[in-house]
Coordinates of C-alpha atoms in Angstrom, one line a residue:
Chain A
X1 CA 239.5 236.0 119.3
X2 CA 236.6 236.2 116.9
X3 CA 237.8 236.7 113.5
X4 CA 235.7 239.0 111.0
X5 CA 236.2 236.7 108.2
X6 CA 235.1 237.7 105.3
X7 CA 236.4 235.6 103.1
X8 CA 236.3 232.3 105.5
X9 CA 232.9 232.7 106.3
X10 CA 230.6 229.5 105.0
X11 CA 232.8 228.5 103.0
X12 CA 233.5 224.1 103.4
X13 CA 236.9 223.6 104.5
X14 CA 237.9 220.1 104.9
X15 CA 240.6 219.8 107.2
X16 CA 243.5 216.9 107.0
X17 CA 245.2 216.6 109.9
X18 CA 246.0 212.9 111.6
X19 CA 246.6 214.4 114.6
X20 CA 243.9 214.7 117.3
X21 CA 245.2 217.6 119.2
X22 CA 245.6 219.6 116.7
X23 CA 242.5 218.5 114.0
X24 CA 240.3 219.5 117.2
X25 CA 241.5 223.3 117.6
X26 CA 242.0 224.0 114.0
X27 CA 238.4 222.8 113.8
X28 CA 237.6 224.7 116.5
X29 CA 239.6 228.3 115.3
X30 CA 238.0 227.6 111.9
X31 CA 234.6 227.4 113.1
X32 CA 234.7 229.6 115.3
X33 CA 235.4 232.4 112.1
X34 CA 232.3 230.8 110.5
X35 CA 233.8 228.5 108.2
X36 CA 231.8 224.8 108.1
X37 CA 234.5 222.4 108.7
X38 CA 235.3 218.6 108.4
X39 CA 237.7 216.7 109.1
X40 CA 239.7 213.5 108.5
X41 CA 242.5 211.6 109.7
X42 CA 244.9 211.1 106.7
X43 CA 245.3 212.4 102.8
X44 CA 243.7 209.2 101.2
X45 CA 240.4 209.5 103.2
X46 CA 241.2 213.5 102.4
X47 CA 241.0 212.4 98.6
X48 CA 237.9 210.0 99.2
X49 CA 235.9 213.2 100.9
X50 CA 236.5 215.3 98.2
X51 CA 235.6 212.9 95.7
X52 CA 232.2 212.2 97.4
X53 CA 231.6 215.7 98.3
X54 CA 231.9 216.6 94.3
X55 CA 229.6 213.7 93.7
X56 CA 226.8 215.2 96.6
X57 CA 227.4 218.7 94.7
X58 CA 228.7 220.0 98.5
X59 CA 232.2 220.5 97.1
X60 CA 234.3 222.1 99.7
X61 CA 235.7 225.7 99.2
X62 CA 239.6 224.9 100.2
X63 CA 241.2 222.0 101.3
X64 CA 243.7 222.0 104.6
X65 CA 246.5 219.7 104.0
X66 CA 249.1 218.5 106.9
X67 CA 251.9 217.5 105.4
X68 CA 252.8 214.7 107.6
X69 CA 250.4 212.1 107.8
X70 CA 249.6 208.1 107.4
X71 CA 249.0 206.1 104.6
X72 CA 249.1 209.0 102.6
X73 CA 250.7 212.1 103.3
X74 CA 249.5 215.5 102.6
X75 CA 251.7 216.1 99.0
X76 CA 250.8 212.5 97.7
X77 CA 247.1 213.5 98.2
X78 CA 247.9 216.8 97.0
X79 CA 249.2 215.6 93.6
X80 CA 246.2 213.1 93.4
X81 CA 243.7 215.8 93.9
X82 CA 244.9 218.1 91.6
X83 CA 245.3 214.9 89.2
X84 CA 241.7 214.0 89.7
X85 CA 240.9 217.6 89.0
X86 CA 240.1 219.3 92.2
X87 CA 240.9 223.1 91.6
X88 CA 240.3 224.7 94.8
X89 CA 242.7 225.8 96.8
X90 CA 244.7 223.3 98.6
X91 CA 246.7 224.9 101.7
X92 CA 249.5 223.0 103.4
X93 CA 249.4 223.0 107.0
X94 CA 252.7 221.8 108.8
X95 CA 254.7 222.2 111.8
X96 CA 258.3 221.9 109.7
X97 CA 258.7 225.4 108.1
X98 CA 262.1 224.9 106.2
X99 CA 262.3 226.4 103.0
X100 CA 262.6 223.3 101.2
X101 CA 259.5 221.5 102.5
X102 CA 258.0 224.6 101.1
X103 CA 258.9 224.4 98.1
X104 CA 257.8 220.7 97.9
X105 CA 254.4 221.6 99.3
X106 CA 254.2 224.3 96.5
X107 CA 255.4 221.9 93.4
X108 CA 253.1 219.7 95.1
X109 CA 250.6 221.6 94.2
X110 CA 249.4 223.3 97.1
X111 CA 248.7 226.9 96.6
X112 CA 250.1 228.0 99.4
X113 CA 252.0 227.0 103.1
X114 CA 251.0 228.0 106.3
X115 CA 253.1 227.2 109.5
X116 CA 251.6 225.3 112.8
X117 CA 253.7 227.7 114.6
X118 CA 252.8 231.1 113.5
X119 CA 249.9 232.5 115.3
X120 CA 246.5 232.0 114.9
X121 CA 245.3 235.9 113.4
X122 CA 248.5 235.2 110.8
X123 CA 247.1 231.7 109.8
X124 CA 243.6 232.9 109.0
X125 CA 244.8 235.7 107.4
X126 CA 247.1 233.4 104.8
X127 CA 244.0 231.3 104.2
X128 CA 241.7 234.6 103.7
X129 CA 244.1 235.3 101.3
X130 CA 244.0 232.6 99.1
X131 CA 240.5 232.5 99.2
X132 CA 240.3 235.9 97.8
X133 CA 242.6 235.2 95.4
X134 CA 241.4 235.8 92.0
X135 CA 239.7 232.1 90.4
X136 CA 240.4 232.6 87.2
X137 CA 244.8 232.6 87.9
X138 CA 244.4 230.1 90.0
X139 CA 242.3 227.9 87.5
X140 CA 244.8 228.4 85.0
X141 CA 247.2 226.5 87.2
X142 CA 245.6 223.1 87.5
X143 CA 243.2 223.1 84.0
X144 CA 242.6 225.1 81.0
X145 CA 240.3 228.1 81.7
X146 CA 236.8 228.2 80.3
X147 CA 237.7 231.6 78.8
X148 CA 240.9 232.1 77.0
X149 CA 243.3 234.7 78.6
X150 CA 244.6 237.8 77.0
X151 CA 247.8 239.2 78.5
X152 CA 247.4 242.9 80.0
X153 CA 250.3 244.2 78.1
X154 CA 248.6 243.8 74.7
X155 CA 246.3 246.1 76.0
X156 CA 248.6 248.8 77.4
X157 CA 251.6 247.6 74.5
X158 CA 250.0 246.5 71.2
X159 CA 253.0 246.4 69.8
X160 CA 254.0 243.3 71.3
X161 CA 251.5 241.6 69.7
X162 CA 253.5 239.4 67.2
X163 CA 255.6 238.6 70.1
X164 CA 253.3 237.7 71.7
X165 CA 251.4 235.6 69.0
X166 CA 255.0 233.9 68.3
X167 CA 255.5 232.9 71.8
X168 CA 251.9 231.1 72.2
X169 CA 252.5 229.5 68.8
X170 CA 255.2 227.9 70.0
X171 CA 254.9 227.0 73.6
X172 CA 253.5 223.6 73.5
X173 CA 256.8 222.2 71.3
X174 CA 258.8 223.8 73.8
X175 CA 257.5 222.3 76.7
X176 CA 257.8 219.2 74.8
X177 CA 261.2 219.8 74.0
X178 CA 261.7 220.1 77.7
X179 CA 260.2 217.0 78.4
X180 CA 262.4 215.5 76.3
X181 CA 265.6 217.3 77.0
X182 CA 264.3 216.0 80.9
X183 CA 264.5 212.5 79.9
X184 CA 268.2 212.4 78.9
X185 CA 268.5 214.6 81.4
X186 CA 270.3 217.1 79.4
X187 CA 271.0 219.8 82.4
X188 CA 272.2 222.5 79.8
X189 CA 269.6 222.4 77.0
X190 CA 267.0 222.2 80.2
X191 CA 268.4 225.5 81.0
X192 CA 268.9 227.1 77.7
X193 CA 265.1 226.5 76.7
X194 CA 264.0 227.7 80.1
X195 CA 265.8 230.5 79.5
X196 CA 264.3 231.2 75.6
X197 CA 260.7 230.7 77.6
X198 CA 261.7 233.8 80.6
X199 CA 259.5 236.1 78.4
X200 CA 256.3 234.9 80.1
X201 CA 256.6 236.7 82.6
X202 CA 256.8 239.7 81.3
X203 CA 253.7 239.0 78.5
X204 CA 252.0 238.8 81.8
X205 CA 251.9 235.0 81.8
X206 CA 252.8 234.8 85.7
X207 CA 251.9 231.9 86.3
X208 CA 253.6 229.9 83.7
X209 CA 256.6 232.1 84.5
X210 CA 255.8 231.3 88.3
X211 CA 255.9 227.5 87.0
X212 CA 258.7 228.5 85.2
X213 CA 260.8 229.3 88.0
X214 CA 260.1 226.3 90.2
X215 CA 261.0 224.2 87.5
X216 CA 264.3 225.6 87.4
X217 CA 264.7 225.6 90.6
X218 CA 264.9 221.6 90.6
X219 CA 266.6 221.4 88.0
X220 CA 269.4 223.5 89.9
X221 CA 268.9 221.0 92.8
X222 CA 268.9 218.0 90.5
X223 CA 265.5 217.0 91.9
X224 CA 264.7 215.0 88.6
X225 CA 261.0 213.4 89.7
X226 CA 259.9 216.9 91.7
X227 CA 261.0 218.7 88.2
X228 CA 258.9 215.8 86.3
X229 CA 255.4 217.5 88.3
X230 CA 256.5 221.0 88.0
X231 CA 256.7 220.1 84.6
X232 CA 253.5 218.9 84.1
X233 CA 252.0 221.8 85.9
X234 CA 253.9 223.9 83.4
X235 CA 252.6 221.4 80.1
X236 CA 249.3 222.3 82.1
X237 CA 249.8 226.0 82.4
X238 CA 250.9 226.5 78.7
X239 CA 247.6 224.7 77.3
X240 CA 246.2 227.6 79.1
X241 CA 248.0 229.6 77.2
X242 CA 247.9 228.3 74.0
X243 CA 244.1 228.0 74.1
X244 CA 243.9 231.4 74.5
X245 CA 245.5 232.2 70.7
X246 CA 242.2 232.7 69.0
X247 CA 241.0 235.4 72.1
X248 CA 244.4 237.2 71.2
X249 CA 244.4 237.0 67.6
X250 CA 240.7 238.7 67.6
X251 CA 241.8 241.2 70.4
X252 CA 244.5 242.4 68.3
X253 CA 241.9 242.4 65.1
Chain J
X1 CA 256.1 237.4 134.6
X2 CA 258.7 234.6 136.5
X3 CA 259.8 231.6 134.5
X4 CA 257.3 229.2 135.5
X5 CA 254.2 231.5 134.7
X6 CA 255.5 231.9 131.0
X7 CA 256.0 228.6 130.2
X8 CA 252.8 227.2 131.3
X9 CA 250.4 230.2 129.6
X10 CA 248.6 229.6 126.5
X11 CA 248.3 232.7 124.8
X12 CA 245.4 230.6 123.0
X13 CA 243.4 231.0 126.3
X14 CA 244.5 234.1 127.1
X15 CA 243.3 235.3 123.7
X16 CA 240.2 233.1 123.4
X17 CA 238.6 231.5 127.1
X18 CA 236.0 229.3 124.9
X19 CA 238.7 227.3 124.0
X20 CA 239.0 225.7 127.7
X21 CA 237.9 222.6 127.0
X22 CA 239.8 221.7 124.3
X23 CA 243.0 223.1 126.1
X24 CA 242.0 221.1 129.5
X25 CA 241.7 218.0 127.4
X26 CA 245.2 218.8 125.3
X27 CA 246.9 219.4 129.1
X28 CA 245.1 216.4 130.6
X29 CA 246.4 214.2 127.4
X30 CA 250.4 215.8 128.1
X31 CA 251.5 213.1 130.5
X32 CA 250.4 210.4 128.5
X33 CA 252.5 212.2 125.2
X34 CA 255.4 212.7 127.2
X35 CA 255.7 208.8 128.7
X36 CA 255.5 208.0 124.8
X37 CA 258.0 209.8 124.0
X38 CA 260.3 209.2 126.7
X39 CA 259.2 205.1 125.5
X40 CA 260.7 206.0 122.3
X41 CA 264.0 207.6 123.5
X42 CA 264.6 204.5 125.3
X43 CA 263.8 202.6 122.2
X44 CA 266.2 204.2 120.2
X45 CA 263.7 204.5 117.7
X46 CA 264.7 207.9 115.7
X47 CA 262.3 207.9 113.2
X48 CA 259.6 207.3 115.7
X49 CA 260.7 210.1 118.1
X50 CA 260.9 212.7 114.9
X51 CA 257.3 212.2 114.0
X52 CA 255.8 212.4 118.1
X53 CA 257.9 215.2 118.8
X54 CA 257.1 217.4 115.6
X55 CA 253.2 216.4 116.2
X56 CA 253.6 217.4 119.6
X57 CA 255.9 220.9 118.7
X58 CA 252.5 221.7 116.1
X59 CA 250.1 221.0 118.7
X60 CA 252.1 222.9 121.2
X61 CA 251.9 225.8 119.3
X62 CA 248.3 225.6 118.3
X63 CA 247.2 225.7 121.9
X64 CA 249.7 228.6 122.5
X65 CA 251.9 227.1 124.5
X66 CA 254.4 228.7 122.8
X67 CA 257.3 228.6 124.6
X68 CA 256.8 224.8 125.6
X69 CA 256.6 224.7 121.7
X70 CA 260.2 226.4 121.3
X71 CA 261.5 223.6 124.0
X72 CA 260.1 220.6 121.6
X73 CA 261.6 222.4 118.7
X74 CA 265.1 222.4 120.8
X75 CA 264.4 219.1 121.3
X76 CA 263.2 218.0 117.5
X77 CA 266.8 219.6 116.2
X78 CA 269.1 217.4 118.9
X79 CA 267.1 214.9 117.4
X80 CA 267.3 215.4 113.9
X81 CA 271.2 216.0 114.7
X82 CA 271.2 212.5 116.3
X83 CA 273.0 214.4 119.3
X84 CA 271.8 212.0 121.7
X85 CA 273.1 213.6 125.0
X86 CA 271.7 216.8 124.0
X87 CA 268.5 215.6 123.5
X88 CA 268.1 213.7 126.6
X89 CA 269.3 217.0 128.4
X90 CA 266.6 218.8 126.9
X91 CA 263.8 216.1 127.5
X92 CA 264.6 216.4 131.3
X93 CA 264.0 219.9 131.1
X94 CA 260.5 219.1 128.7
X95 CA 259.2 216.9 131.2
X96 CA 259.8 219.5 133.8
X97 CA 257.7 221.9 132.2
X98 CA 255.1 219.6 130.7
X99 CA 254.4 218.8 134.5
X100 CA 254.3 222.3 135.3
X101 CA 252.1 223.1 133.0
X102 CA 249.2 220.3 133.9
X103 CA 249.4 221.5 136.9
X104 CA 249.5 225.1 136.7
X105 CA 246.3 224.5 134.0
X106 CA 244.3 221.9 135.4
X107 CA 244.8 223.7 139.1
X108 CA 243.4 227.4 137.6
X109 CA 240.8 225.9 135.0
X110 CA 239.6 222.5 136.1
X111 CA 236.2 222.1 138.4

């Protein structure tokens, strides 16, 4: 089963698995598709490596993040790396594959979830396909882009340019607001401004919207300290946004 | 196919024979994985037994042993259930095939 892997091949994947079974064959697949891999035993040496790998200028390409693990487990060290400002992508590799462990893995901040269980072609392929994902979208998730982002509809609808304009003008006292509004926790003002701020998704702000959406979604489930990071992702997502005011007003110029 | 012969394959090595060595050691490593976890069942310890079963369902499944894997995951719901007579059915039946499949393996593949 040798993999033509495009996308896999030399790129530095470090691998955090605390199992010894299964760290050996995923180094082994991995390898085997030309990817250089490492690995470690449990997130917080997961978080030391990357830190020191940064600091050798041999940062790794993607991270491989088991869920499950010792003294810290894969979304603690998640949510530290993408704190510490690691923006590659982090992939969550479990054998639980429920819907809801998902969904934490992805508030997490994992970019994607790929199951133990599913077989081996399928789990290169996900991880392929994050890799070729395009940077700059998934930049705009964890920091604020070097270069400001102008939405594809002002190019195909310039019409929607004061719209547009009125929505980034605004979208950093709205997320405040909903910080606030959080605190009490005020369930239907929460929803109410989420609801004002569904236009981003259709200004071609996906992945504020996609920030958006999981938001919501805790908020639905009550899941107050989950919807406190998505939150933050989104306060990140919308200083992407916001930045990119000037690039807009000169496009539309 | 008969029963026996499709529990004990790895489509892993099936799929890719350079991964013998790792799958001998995984196989060779079963016994000692199973006596844990049978440990634990005695201890009552439910907590324990959900984290060695669902590391031992992934790795299942990574070495293609995927029907062995659907067994553990069997097991892993009794346990998350708490239906302790279930689960003690099904480990009988888990240590069956975890036997099987040492020996089936380690009597084709091992010098």
């Amino acid at each position: 089963m040798q993999h033509a892997s495009s996308s896999i091949k030399n790129k530095r994947i470090l691998l955090a698995e605390d199992c010894d079974d299964s760290r050996d064959i995923l180094t082994f697949l991995f390898s085997k598709s030309g990817a250089e891999v490492e690995a470690v035993s449990n997130g917080s040496e997961c978080v030391d490596r990357v830190l020191q790998a940064k600091n050798e200028s041999r940062p790794f390409d993607i991270v491989l993040m088991d869920v499950h693990m010792p003294v810290l487990d894969g979304n603690e060290a998640t949510k530290k790396l993408r704190a510490q400002g690691f923006t590659k992508p982090i992939v969550a590799i479990t054998g639980q594959s429920t819907e809801e462990e998902k969904k934490h893995c992805i508030a997490s901040g994992c970019n994607a979830f790929v199951s133990k269980l599913t077989s081996k072609d399928k789990m290169i392929d996900a991880i392929e396909a994050v890799l070729s994902e395009d940077s700059e979208a998934r930049r705009s998730n964890y920091e604020i882009p070097a270069l400001p982002f102008v939405p594809h509809i002002l190019r195909t609808n310039p019409e929607y340019a004061p719209k547009i304009l009125k929505f980034i003008e605004n979208i950093d006292q709205k997320v405040t607001e909903l910080e606030t509004l959080l605190a009490v926790p005020d369930e239907r003002g929460l929803f109410e401004l989420c609801g004002a701020l569904s236009n981003a998704s259709f200004y071609g702000y996906q992945i504020f919207a996609d920030r958006l959406a999981e938001f919501q979604k805790f908020l639905e489930h009550r899941q107050y300290e989950e919807a406190r990071h998505a939150l933050r992702l989104l306060s990140q997502a919308a200083k992407s946004i916001k930045l990119g005011y000037g690039q807009v007003q000169k496009y539309i110029a | 196919m008969n029963t026996t012969e499709l529990f004990t394959r790895s489509t892993l090595l099936e799929e890719d024979p350079e991964s013998i060595q790792l799958v001998l050691s995984f196989v060779t490593a079963l016994d000692s994985k199973i006596s844990d976890i049978e440990t634990t069942i005695k201890e009552n310890n439910i907590t324990a037994l959900k984290q060695k079963t669902h590391k031992l369902k992934g790795s299942a499944a990574l070495y293609g042993f995927e029907q062995f894997q659907k067994l553990l995951q069997e097991f892993e719901c009794y346990v998350m259930m708490s239906q302790v007579h279930l689960y003690s059915e099904k480990f009988k039946e888990i240590k069956v095939i975890s036997e099987n499949i040492r020996s089936h393996i380690l009597g084709q593949y091992a010098s």
